Amino acid sequence: MQFENYIRDIQGFPKEGILFKDITPLLINPEARTNCLKILLNSLKDQKIDKVVGAESRGFFFGILLAQELNAGFVPVRKPKKLPFETISASYELEYGSDSLEMHTDAIKKGDRVLIHDDVLATGGTAKAVCELVEKLGGEIVQCNFLMELSFLNGKEKIKEYPIFSALVY
Ligand code: AMP
C-alpha cells in the first residue's frame, strides 16, 4: 500500500498555473491513510510530543490522527476571525495569495514540545507563520511535518532552523 498513489494532481486549481495536490483520494482509503500516518510517526522516533498544531484546513486531517497516536493535544491554527476565544496572529504568504493565521492564546504552554503539521509545504509561508505563533507562546518546535513538499518552491529555506520531514518530495 503506497499512499503516494492516492495523491491526485489537479492542473489549474484553484487558478491557472497551479498543480494542486488533492489528498481526498487518500482520505477516502483507510489503508492508504494508515500507511501515510505510519510514515509520519516513524520520522518522530518516539520523541515526546505535547501538542500537534495543524494548519487550516487540510492540516487538520492528519494533524488530529497524529495527535491521537501520540497521545498529544491538538491545536487548530485558523484563518482570521474563525476562533472564538482570545487569539494571537501572524501573517503569511501563500503560493496563491496572502493572509494571516490565528491561534488561541491558551493553546500552547511555555515549554510544550510541539509538532507542526500541514498537508503541503509549498513556499513555506504558512509553516513559517505557524512556527511564529507557536514560539510567541513559548512552545518548542520538535518537527514540522508534511505529507508532501514541493521542493521546487524552496519552502524548506523559510523554516530551516527547525527539523523538517516530508513523506513525499516532488
Ligand atoms: P505555502 O504557504 O506556500 O507553503 O503553502 C502551503 C499551504 O497552501 C498548505 O496549507 C497547502 O494546503 C496549500 N497549498 C499550496 N500549494 C498547494 C498545492 N500545489 N496543492 C495543494 N495545496 C497547496
GROMACS .gro file of N, CA and C and ligand atoms in nm:
model
  533
    1MET      N    1   0.085  -0.122   0.000
    1MET     CA    2   0.000   0.000   0.000
    1MET      C    3   0.088   0.125   0.000
    2GLN      N    4   0.097   0.189  -0.113
    2GLN     CA    5   0.179   0.310  -0.127
    2GLN      C    6   0.086   0.431  -0.127
    3PHE      N    7   0.097   0.514  -0.026
    3PHE     CA    8  -0.001   0.622  -0.019
    3PHE      C    9   0.014   0.725  -0.129
    4GLU      N   10   0.136   0.732  -0.190
    4GLU     CA   11   0.154   0.832  -0.298
    4GLU      C   12   0.061   0.806  -0.416
    5ASN      N   13   0.015   0.682  -0.429
    5ASN     CA   14  -0.079   0.652  -0.538
    5ASN      C   15  -0.216   0.714  -0.512
    6TYR      N   16  -0.235   0.768  -0.393
    6TYR     CA   17  -0.365   0.826  -0.356
    6TYR      C   18  -0.360   0.979  -0.349
    7ILE      N   19  -0.257   1.037  -0.406
    7ILE     CA   20  -0.250   1.182  -0.421
    7ILE      C   21  -0.283   1.212  -0.567
    8ARG      N   22  -0.385   1.297  -0.587
    8ARG     CA   23  -0.431   1.324  -0.724
    8ARG      C   24  -0.388   1.463  -0.767
    9ASP      N   25  -0.326   1.471  -0.884
    9ASP     CA   26  -0.285   1.601  -0.938
    9ASP      C   27  -0.401   1.666  -1.013
   10ILE      N   28  -0.432   1.791  -0.977
   10ILE     CA   29  -0.536   1.866  -1.049
   10ILE      C   30  -0.469   1.990  -1.110
   11GLN      N   31  -0.460   1.988  -1.240
   11GLN     CA   32  -0.396   2.100  -1.310
   11GLN      C   33  -0.489   2.222  -1.315
   12GLY      N   34  -0.434   2.339  -1.277
   12GLY     CA   35  -0.511   2.464  -1.291
   12GLY      C   36  -0.610   2.491  -1.179
   13PHE      N   37  -0.596   2.429  -1.063
   13PHE     CA   38  -0.682   2.458  -0.947
   13PHE      C   39  -0.596   2.514  -0.835
   14PRO      N   40  -0.637   2.619  -0.762
   14PRO     CA   41  -0.761   2.696  -0.781
   14PRO      C   42  -0.748   2.802  -0.890
   15LYS      N   43  -0.627   2.813  -0.946
   15LYS     CA   44  -0.615   2.903  -1.062
   15LYS      C   45  -0.507   2.853  -1.157
   16GLU      N   46  -0.505   2.910  -1.276
   16GLU     CA   47  -0.412   2.867  -1.380
   16GLU      C   48  -0.267   2.867  -1.330
   17GLY      N   49  -0.193   2.767  -1.370
   17GLY     CA   50  -0.051   2.761  -1.335
   17GLY      C   51  -0.023   2.683  -1.208
   18ILE      N   52  -0.127   2.649  -1.131
   18ILE     CA   53  -0.107   2.572  -1.008
   18ILE      C   54  -0.138   2.424  -1.034
   19LEU      N   55  -0.047   2.338  -0.992
   19LEU     CA   56  -0.074   2.194  -0.995
   19LEU      C   57  -0.115   2.157  -0.853
   20PHE      N   58  -0.244   2.139  -0.833
   20PHE     CA   59  -0.297   2.117  -0.699
   20PHE      C   60  -0.284   1.970  -0.659
   21LYS      N   61  -0.232   1.948  -0.539
   21LYS     CA   62  -0.216   1.812  -0.486
   21LYS      C   63  -0.338   1.780  -0.401
   22ASP      N   64  -0.426   1.699  -0.459
   22ASP     CA   65  -0.555   1.667  -0.396
   22ASP      C   66  -0.539   1.542  -0.309
   23ILE      N   67  -0.564   1.558  -0.177
   23ILE     CA   68  -0.547   1.443  -0.086
   23ILE      C   69  -0.678   1.370  -0.058
   24THR      N   70  -0.788   1.410  -0.124
   24THR     CA   71  -0.915   1.344  -0.091
   24THR      C   72  -0.916   1.194  -0.125
   25PRO      N   73  -0.844   1.147  -0.231
   25PRO     CA   74  -0.839   1.000  -0.250
   25PRO      C   75  -0.770   0.929  -0.134
   26LEU      N   76  -0.673   0.995  -0.074
   26LEU     CA   77  -0.602   0.941   0.042
   26LEU      C   78  -0.694   0.936   0.165
   27LEU      N   79  -0.773   1.041   0.183
   27LEU     CA   80  -0.864   1.046   0.298
   27LEU      C   81  -0.970   0.935   0.289
   28ILE      N   82  -1.010   0.902   0.167
   28ILE     CA   83  -1.115   0.802   0.147
   28ILE      C   84  -1.067   0.661   0.181
   29ASN      N   85  -0.937   0.636   0.162
   29ASN     CA   86  -0.887   0.498   0.172
   29ASN      C   87  -0.819   0.471   0.307
   30PRO      N   88  -0.880   0.390   0.392
   30PRO     CA   89  -0.824   0.368   0.526
   30PRO      C   90  -0.684   0.307   0.526
   31GLU      N   91  -0.655   0.215   0.432
   31GLU     CA   92  -0.522   0.152   0.430
   31GLU      C   93  -0.415   0.253   0.389
   32ALA      N   94  -0.447   0.334   0.290
   32ALA     CA   95  -0.351   0.436   0.245
   32ALA      C   96  -0.327   0.537   0.356
   33ARG      N   97  -0.434   0.571   0.427
   33ARG     CA   98  -0.425   0.665   0.540
   33ARG      C   99  -0.332   0.610   0.648
   34THR      N  100  -0.351   0.483   0.680
   34THR     CA  101  -0.269   0.418   0.784
   34THR      C  102  -0.123   0.417   0.741
   35ASN      N  103  -0.097   0.385   0.615
   35ASN     CA  104   0.040   0.383   0.562
   35ASN      C  105   0.105   0.520   0.577
   36CYS      N  106   0.032   0.621   0.541
   36CYS     CA  107   0.082   0.758   0.547
   36CYS      C  108   0.109   0.799   0.693
   37LEU      N  109   0.015   0.768   0.780
   37LEU     CA  110   0.029   0.803   0.922
   37LEU      C  111   0.152   0.735   0.983
   38LYS      N  112   0.175   0.608   0.947
   38LYS     CA  113   0.291   0.533   1.000
   38LYS      C  114   0.422   0.599   0.957
   39ILE      N  115   0.427   0.644   0.832
   39ILE     CA  116   0.549   0.708   0.781
   39ILE      C  117   0.578   0.836   0.861
   40LEU      N  118   0.473   0.913   0.886
   40LEU     CA  119   0.492   1.037   0.964
   40LEU      C  120   0.536   1.005   1.107
   41LEU      N  121   0.473   0.905   1.168
   41LEU     CA  122   0.506   0.869   1.307
   41LEU      C  123   0.649   0.815   1.318
   42ASN      N  124   0.689   0.732   1.222
   42ASN     CA  125   0.826   0.676   1.224
   42ASN      C  126   0.932   0.785   1.223
   43SER      N  127   0.903   0.895   1.156
   43SER     CA  128   1.002   1.002   1.145
   43SER      C  129   1.027   1.069   1.280
   44LEU      N  130   0.935   1.050   1.372
   44LEU     CA  131   0.949   1.115   1.504
   44LEU      C  132   1.033   1.034   1.602
   45LYS      N  133   1.056   0.908   1.569
   45LYS     CA  134   1.142   0.820   1.651
   45LYS      C  135   1.109   0.829   1.800
   46ASP      N  136   0.982   0.815   1.833
   46ASP     CA  137   0.936   0.811   1.973
   46ASP      C  138   0.967   0.937   2.055
   47GLN      N  139   0.993   1.049   1.987
   47GLN     CA  140   1.012   1.173   2.064
   47GLN      C  141   0.878   1.213   2.128
   48LYS      N  142   0.885   1.264   2.249
   48LYS     CA  143   0.763   1.303   2.319
   48LYS      C  144   0.706   1.432   2.258
   49ILE      N  145   0.578   1.432   2.233
   49ILE     CA  146   0.510   1.549   2.177
   49ILE      C  147   0.393   1.587   2.269
   50ASP      N  148   0.387   1.714   2.309
   50ASP     CA  149   0.275   1.758   2.393
   50ASP      C  150   0.157   1.807   2.308
   51LYS      N  151   0.189   1.879   2.200
   51LYS     CA  152   0.081   1.936   2.117
   51LYS      C  153   0.113   1.916   1.969
   52VAL      N  154   0.011   1.879   1.893
   52VAL     CA  155   0.022   1.881   1.747
   52VAL      C  156  -0.057   2.002   1.699
   53VAL      N  157   0.008   2.086   1.620
   53VAL     CA  158  -0.057   2.206   1.568
   53VAL      C  159  -0.083   2.185   1.418
   54GLY      N  160  -0.209   2.193   1.378
   54GLY     CA  161  -0.247   2.170   1.238
   54GLY      C  162  -0.293   2.300   1.173
   55ALA      N  163  -0.247   2.324   1.048
   55ALA     CA  164  -0.284   2.446   0.978
   55ALA      C  165  -0.413   2.426   0.897
   56GLU      N  166  -0.504   2.526   0.910
   56GLU     CA  167  -0.632   2.520   0.836
   56GLU      C  168  -0.606   2.509   0.687
   57SER      N  169  -0.682   2.429   0.624
   57SER     CA  170  -0.772   2.332   0.681
   57SER      C  171  -0.726   2.189   0.657
   58ARG      N  172  -0.643   2.171   0.557
   58ARG     CA  173  -0.603   2.033   0.526
   58ARG      C  174  -0.499   1.978   0.623
   59GLY      N  175  -0.445   2.065   0.708
   59GLY     CA  176  -0.355   2.017   0.813
   59GLY      C  177  -0.431   1.956   0.930
   60PHE      N  178  -0.563   1.973   0.930
   60PHE     CA  179  -0.642   1.918   1.041
   60PHE      C  180  -0.656   1.767   1.031
   61PHE      N  181  -0.662   1.716   0.907
   61PHE     CA  182  -0.695   1.573   0.889
   61PHE      C  183  -0.590   1.482   0.954
   62PHE      N  184  -0.468   1.491   0.907
   62PHE     CA  185  -0.363   1.407   0.964
   62PHE      C  186  -0.313   1.464   1.096
   63GLY      N  187  -0.334   1.594   1.118
   63GLY     CA  188  -0.296   1.654   1.246
   63GLY      C  189  -0.367   1.585   1.361
   64ILE      N  190  -0.496   1.564   1.347
   64ILE     CA  191  -0.572   1.503   1.457
   64ILE      C  192  -0.537   1.355   1.469
   65LEU      N  193  -0.511   1.288   1.357
   65LEU     CA  194  -0.470   1.146   1.363
   65LEU      C  195  -0.335   1.133   1.434
   66LEU      N  196  -0.243   1.224   1.402
   66LEU     CA  197  -0.112   1.223   1.468
   66LEU      C  198  -0.127   1.248   1.618
   67ALA      N  199  -0.208   1.347   1.653
   67ALA     CA  200  -0.227   1.381   1.795
   67ALA      C  201  -0.282   1.260   1.871
   68GLN      N  202  -0.376   1.191   1.809
   68GLN     CA  203  -0.436   1.074   1.875
   68GLN      C  204  -0.331   0.966   1.899
   69GLU      N  205  -0.252   0.935   1.797
   69GLU     CA  206  -0.148   0.831   1.809
   69GLU      C  207  -0.040   0.870   1.909
   70LEU      N  208  -0.011   0.999   1.917
   70LEU     CA  209   0.098   1.047   2.003
   70LEU      C  210   0.049   1.079   2.144
   71ASN      N  211  -0.082   1.061   2.166
   71ASN     CA  212  -0.143   1.096   2.294
   71ASN      C  213  -0.110   1.242   2.329
   72ALA      N  214  -0.121   1.328   2.230
   72ALA     CA  215  -0.090   1.470   2.245
   72ALA      C  216  -0.218   1.552   2.225
   73GLY      N  217  -0.213   1.678   2.266
   73GLY     CA  218  -0.324   1.769   2.238
   73GLY      C  219  -0.322   1.808   2.091
   74PHE      N  220  -0.439   1.850   2.040
   74PHE     CA  221  -0.444   1.902   1.903
   74PHE      C  222  -0.484   2.048   1.907
   75VAL      N  223  -0.410   2.130   1.832
   75VAL     CA  224  -0.434   2.275   1.828
   75VAL      C  225  -0.463   2.317   1.684
   76PRO      N  226  -0.584   2.371   1.656
   76PRO     CA  227  -0.610   2.421   1.522
   76PRO      C  228  -0.559   2.564   1.505
   77VAL      N  229  -0.484   2.586   1.396
   77VAL     CA  230  -0.448   2.722   1.356
   77VAL      C  231  -0.543   2.758   1.244
   78ARG      N  232  -0.611   2.875   1.257
   78ARG     CA  233  -0.719   2.904   1.163
   78ARG      C  234  -0.705   3.038   1.094
   79LYS      N  235  -0.781   3.055   0.989
   79LYS     CA  236  -0.789   3.182   0.918
   79LYS      C  237  -0.852   3.286   1.013
   80PRO      N  238  -0.832   3.416   0.987
   80PRO     CA  239  -0.882   3.520   1.079
   80PRO      C  240  -1.032   3.510   1.109
   81LYS      N  241  -1.062   3.542   1.236
   81LYS     CA  242  -1.200   3.555   1.284
   81LYS      C  243  -1.278   3.423   1.289
   82LYS      N  244  -1.207   3.311   1.288
   82LYS     CA  245  -1.276   3.182   1.297
   82LYS      C  246  -1.272   3.129   1.440
   83LEU      N  247  -1.168   3.166   1.516
   83LEU     CA  248  -1.154   3.113   1.652
   83LEU      C  249  -1.227   3.202   1.751
   84PRO      N  250  -1.304   3.142   1.843
   84PRO     CA  251  -1.392   3.220   1.929
   84PRO      C  252  -1.326   3.286   2.051
   85PHE      N  253  -1.215   3.232   2.098
   85PHE     CA  254  -1.151   3.281   2.222
   85PHE      C  255  -1.045   3.384   2.184
   86GLU      N  256  -0.969   3.430   2.283
   86GLU     CA  257  -0.862   3.529   2.259
   86GLU      C  258  -0.754   3.467   2.168
   87THR      N  259  -0.706   3.545   2.070
   87THR     CA  260  -0.610   3.488   1.974
   87THR      C  261  -0.483   3.573   1.960
   88ILE      N  262  -0.379   3.509   1.905
   88ILE     CA  263  -0.262   3.581   1.853
   88ILE      C  264  -0.261   3.554   1.703
   89SER      N  265  -0.195   3.643   1.627
   89SER     CA  266  -0.196   3.620   1.483
   89SER      C  267  -0.060   3.644   1.420
   90ALA      N  268  -0.040   3.586   1.302
   90ALA     CA  269   0.084   3.602   1.224
   90ALA      C  270   0.044   3.605   1.077
   91SER      N  271   0.109   3.693   0.999
   91SER     CA  272   0.073   3.699   0.857
   91SER      C  273   0.166   3.610   0.776
   92TYR      N  274   0.121   3.570   0.659
   92TYR     CA  275   0.197   3.477   0.576
   92TYR      C  276   0.161   3.497   0.430
   93GLU      N  277   0.245   3.442   0.344
   93GLU     CA  278   0.216   3.445   0.201
   93GLU      C  279   0.196   3.305   0.149
   94LEU      N  280   0.099   3.290   0.062
   94LEU     CA  281   0.066   3.161   0.002
   94LEU      C  282   0.125   3.152  -0.138
   95GLU      N  283   0.126   3.030  -0.191
   95GLU     CA  284   0.163   3.013  -0.332
   95GLU      C  285   0.063   3.092  -0.417
   96TYR      N  286  -0.060   3.102  -0.367
   96TYR     CA  287  -0.162   3.178  -0.438
   96TYR      C  288  -0.233   3.274  -0.341
   97GLY      N  289  -0.172   3.390  -0.312
   97GLY     CA  290  -0.234   3.494  -0.229
   97GLY      C  291  -0.162   3.515  -0.098
   98SER      N  292  -0.220   3.601  -0.012
   98SER     CA  293  -0.163   3.620   0.122
   98SER      C  294  -0.275   3.638   0.223
   99ASP      N  295  -0.243   3.611   0.349
   99ASP     CA  296  -0.347   3.612   0.453
   99ASP      C  297  -0.279   3.611   0.589
  100SER      N  298  -0.358   3.596   0.695
  100SER     CA  299  -0.296   3.575   0.825
  100SER      C  300  -0.361   3.456   0.894
  101LEU      N  301  -0.293   3.408   0.996
  101LEU     CA  302  -0.340   3.289   1.068
  101LEU      C  303  -0.349   3.321   1.216
  102GLU      N  304  -0.440   3.255   1.283
  102GLU     CA  305  -0.461   3.280   1.427
  102GLU      C  306  -0.459   3.150   1.508
  103MET      N  307  -0.424   3.169   1.634
  103MET     CA  308  -0.422   3.055   1.728
  103MET      C  309  -0.473   3.106   1.864
  104HIS      N  310  -0.539   3.024   1.938
  104HIS     CA  311  -0.585   3.064   2.072
  104HIS      C  312  -0.465   3.085   2.165
  105THR      N  313  -0.475   3.187   2.250
  105THR     CA  314  -0.363   3.221   2.339
  105THR      C  315  -0.336   3.113   2.445
  106ASP      N  316  -0.437   3.029   2.472
  106ASP     CA  317  -0.416   2.924   2.574
  106ASP      C  318  -0.383   2.787   2.512
  107ALA      N  319  -0.351   2.788   2.381
  107ALA     CA  320  -0.332   2.660   2.311
  107ALA      C  321  -0.198   2.593   2.342
  108ILE      N  322  -0.097   2.674   2.365
  108ILE     CA  323   0.038   2.622   2.392
  108ILE      C  324   0.085   2.678   2.526
  109LYS      N  325   0.143   2.591   2.608
  109LYS     CA  326   0.204   2.636   2.735
  109LYS      C  327   0.355   2.647   2.712
  110LYS      N  328   0.417   2.740   2.784
  110LYS     CA  329   0.562   2.758   2.773
  110LYS      C  330   0.633   2.622   2.793
  111GLY      N  331   0.723   2.588   2.702
  111GLY     CA  332   0.798   2.462   2.715
  111GLY      C  333   0.731   2.341   2.651
  112ASP      N  334   0.607   2.358   2.601
  112ASP     CA  335   0.540   2.246   2.532
  112ASP      C  336   0.625   2.201   2.413
  113ARG      N  337   0.634   2.069   2.397
  113ARG     CA  338   0.704   2.013   2.280
  113ARG      C  339   0.602   1.997   2.168
  114VAL      N  340   0.626   2.069   2.057
  114VAL     CA  341   0.522   2.086   1.955
  114VAL      C  342   0.562   2.024   1.821
  115LEU      N  343   0.467   1.953   1.762
  115LEU     CA  344   0.479   1.905   1.624
  115LEU      C  345   0.385   1.989   1.537
  116ILE      N  346   0.440   2.048   1.432
  116ILE     CA  347   0.357   2.126   1.340
  116ILE      C  348   0.330   2.041   1.216
  117HIS      N  349   0.204   2.038   1.174
  117HIS     CA  350   0.169   1.956   1.058
  117HIS      C  351   0.083   2.032   0.957
  118ASP      N  352   0.114   2.009   0.829
  118ASP     CA  353   0.026   2.056   0.721
  118ASP      C  354   0.035   1.954   0.607
  119ASP      N  355  -0.060   1.963   0.512
  119ASP     CA  356  -0.056   1.864   0.404
  119ASP      C  357   0.059   1.892   0.307
  120VAL      N  358   0.073   2.020   0.266
  120VAL     CA  359   0.172   2.054   0.163
  120VAL      C  360   0.266   2.165   0.211
  121LEU      N  361   0.396   2.144   0.194
  121LEU     CA  362   0.493   2.252   0.210
  121LEU      C  363   0.519   2.308   0.070
  122ALA      N  364   0.471   2.430   0.044
  122ALA     CA  365   0.491   2.491  -0.088
  122ALA      C  366   0.597   2.600  -0.074
  123THR      N  367   0.557   2.727  -0.060
  123THR     CA  368   0.658   2.833  -0.043
  123THR      C  369   0.709   2.843   0.101
  124GLY      N  370   0.639   2.777   0.193
  124GLY     CA  371   0.682   2.777   0.333
  124GLY      C  372   0.624   2.891   0.417
  125GLY      N  373   0.548   2.980   0.353
  125GLY     CA  374   0.491   3.094   0.425
  125GLY      C  375   0.397   3.053   0.536
  126THR      N  376   0.312   2.956   0.508
  126THR     CA  377   0.216   2.908   0.608
  126THR      C  378   0.289   2.847   0.726
  127ALA      N  379   0.381   2.756   0.696
  127ALA     CA  380   0.455   2.688   0.804
  127ALA      C  381   0.532   2.788   0.889
  128LYS      N  382   0.592   2.886   0.825
  128LYS     CA  383   0.668   2.988   0.897
  128LYS      C  384   0.577   3.064   0.994
  129ALA      N  385   0.458   3.102   0.946
  129ALA     CA  386   0.362   3.174   1.032
  129ALA      C  387   0.319   3.087   1.150
  130VAL      N  388   0.298   2.959   1.126
  130VAL     CA  389   0.258   2.869   1.235
  130VAL      C  390   0.372   2.858   1.337
  131CYS      N  391   0.495   2.848   1.288
  131CYS     CA  392   0.611   2.843   1.379
  131CYS      C  393   0.616   2.969   1.466
  132GLU      N  394   0.590   3.084   1.404
  132GLU     CA  395   0.592   3.211   1.479
  132GLU      C  396   0.488   3.210   1.590
  133LEU      N  397   0.368   3.160   1.559
  133LEU     CA  398   0.261   3.155   1.660
  133LEU      C  399   0.302   3.066   1.777
  134VAL      N  400   0.357   2.950   1.745
  134VAL     CA  401   0.397   2.855   1.850
  134VAL      C  402   0.506   2.917   1.938
  135GLU      N  403   0.602   2.982   1.874
  135GLU     CA  404   0.713   3.041   1.952
  135GLU      C  405   0.670   3.161   2.033
  136LYS      N  406   0.572   3.237   1.983
  136LYS     CA  407   0.519   3.350   2.062
  136LYS      C  408   0.467   3.304   2.197
  137LEU      N  409   0.414   3.181   2.200
  137LEU     CA  410   0.358   3.128   2.325
  137LEU      C  411   0.460   3.041   2.400
  138GLY      N  412   0.584   3.037   2.351
  138GLY     CA  413   0.689   2.966   2.425
  138GLY      C  414   0.699   2.817   2.397
  139GLY      N  415   0.637   2.771   2.288
  139GLY     CA  416   0.646   2.629   2.252
  139GLY      C  417   0.781   2.597   2.189
  140GLU      N  418   0.823   2.470   2.208
  140GLU     CA  419   0.949   2.423   2.147
  140GLU      C  420   0.912   2.336   2.027
  141ILE      N  421   0.957   2.377   1.908
  141ILE     CA  422   0.919   2.306   1.786
  141ILE      C  423   1.009   2.185   1.765
  142VAL      N  424   0.950   2.066   1.778
  142VAL     CA  425   1.027   1.942   1.767
  142VAL      C  426   1.043   1.904   1.619
  143GLN      N  427   0.938   1.927   1.541
  143GLN     CA  428   0.943   1.895   1.397
  143GLN      C  429   0.829   1.966   1.326
  144CYS      N  430   0.853   2.001   1.199
  144CYS     CA  431   0.745   2.043   1.109
  144CYS      C  432   0.731   1.928   1.011
  145ASN      N  433   0.612   1.867   1.003
  145ASN     CA  434   0.600   1.760   0.904
  145ASN      C  435   0.485   1.783   0.807
  146PHE      N  436   0.503   1.721   0.691
  146PHE     CA  437   0.413   1.744   0.578
  146PHE      C  438   0.391   1.613   0.505
  147LEU      N  439   0.276   1.600   0.443
  147LEU     CA  440   0.255   1.484   0.357
  147LEU      C  441   0.343   1.498   0.234
  148MET      N  442   0.354   1.623   0.186
  148MET     CA  443   0.429   1.648   0.062
  148MET      C  444   0.505   1.778   0.070
  149GLU      N  445   0.623   1.777   0.006
  149GLU     CA  446   0.699   1.901  -0.011
  149GLU      C  447   0.711   1.926  -0.161
  150LEU      N  448   0.680   2.048  -0.203
  150LEU     CA  449   0.702   2.086  -0.344
  150LEU      C  450   0.838   2.153  -0.347
  151SER      N  451   0.943   2.073  -0.368
  151SER     CA  452   1.080   2.119  -0.342
  151SER      C  453   1.122   2.235  -0.433
  152PHE      N  454   1.061   2.242  -0.553
  152PHE     CA  455   1.097   2.349  -0.647
  152PHE      C  456   1.055   2.487  -0.596
  153LEU      N  457   0.970   2.493  -0.494
  153LEU     CA  458   0.929   2.622  -0.436
  153LEU      C  459   1.016   2.662  -0.317
  154ASN      N  460   1.105   2.570  -0.278
  154ASN     CA  461   1.208   2.602  -0.179
  154ASN      C  462   1.155   2.645  -0.042
  155GLY      N  463   1.040   2.592  -0.003
  155GLY     CA  464   0.979   2.629   0.125
  155GLY      C  465   1.064   2.595   0.246
  156LYS      N  466   1.148   2.493   0.232
  156LYS     CA  467   1.235   2.449   0.343
  156LYS      C  468   1.321   2.564   0.394
  157GLU      N  469   1.363   2.651   0.301
  157GLU     CA  470   1.450   2.762   0.334
  157GLU      C  471   1.389   2.851   0.444
  158LYS      N  472   1.255   2.873   0.437
  158LYS     CA  473   1.188   2.962   0.532
  158LYS      C  474   1.182   2.906   0.674
  159ILE      N  475   1.190   2.772   0.684
  159ILE     CA  476   1.179   2.711   0.818
  159ILE      C  477   1.303   2.626   0.848
  160LYS      N  478   1.416   2.668   0.793
  160LYS     CA  479   1.536   2.583   0.800
  160LYS      C  480   1.593   2.566   0.940
  161GLU      N  481   1.550   2.652   1.034
  161GLU     CA  482   1.602   2.635   1.170
  161GLU      C  483   1.534   2.520   1.246
  162TYR      N  484   1.431   2.460   1.185
  162TYR     CA  485   1.358   2.351   1.253
  162TYR      C  486   1.378   2.219   1.179
  163PRO      N  487   1.368   2.107   1.251
  163PRO     CA  488   1.369   1.978   1.182
  163PRO      C  489   1.245   1.967   1.093
  164ILE      N  490   1.265   1.921   0.970
  164ILE     CA  491   1.155   1.911   0.873
  164ILE      C  492   1.148   1.768   0.823
  165PHE      N  493   1.025   1.715   0.811
  165PHE     CA  494   1.009   1.584   0.748
  165PHE      C  495   0.892   1.590   0.651
  166SER      N  496   0.916   1.545   0.528
  166SER     CA  497   0.807   1.535   0.430
  166SER      C  498   0.801   1.390   0.383
  167ALA      N  499   0.680   1.332   0.389
  167ALA     CA  500   0.665   1.191   0.350
  167ALA      C  501   0.691   1.173   0.200
  168LEU      N  502   0.658   1.273   0.121
  168LEU     CA  503   0.683   1.270  -0.024
  168LEU      C  504   0.748   1.400  -0.066
  169VAL      N  505   0.842   1.392  -0.158
  169VAL     CA  506   0.905   1.514  -0.210
  169VAL      C  507   0.889   1.515  -0.361
  170TYR      N  508   0.832   1.625  -0.412
  170TYR     CA  509   0.815   1.640  -0.559
  170TYR      C  510   0.911   1.745  -0.611
  171AMP     P1  511   0.281   2.769   0.140
  171AMP     O1  512   0.246   2.866   0.248
  171AMP     O2  513   0.314   2.835   0.009
  171AMP     O3  514   0.389   2.672   0.183
  171AMP     O4  515   0.152   2.687   0.107
  171AMP     C1  516   0.112   2.584   0.187
  171AMP     C2  517  -0.037   2.582   0.207
  171AMP     O5  518  -0.108   2.602   0.085
  171AMP     C3  519  -0.080   2.449   0.260
  171AMP     O6  520  -0.175   2.472   0.363
  171AMP     C4  521  -0.140   2.377   0.142
  171AMP     O7  522  -0.259   2.314   0.181
  171AMP     C5  523  -0.168   2.484   0.038
  171AMP     N1  524  -0.106   2.456  -0.091
  171AMP     C6  525  -0.010   2.529  -0.151
  171AMP     N2  526   0.022   2.481  -0.270
  171AMP     C7  527  -0.054   2.372  -0.288
  171AMP     C8  528  -0.066   2.275  -0.394
  171AMP     N3  529   0.006   2.284  -0.506
  171AMP     N4  530  -0.155   2.175  -0.376
  171AMP     C9  531  -0.228   2.167  -0.264
  171AMP     N5  532  -0.222   2.254  -0.163
  171AMP    C10  533  -0.136   2.355  -0.173
   0.00000   0.00000   0.00000
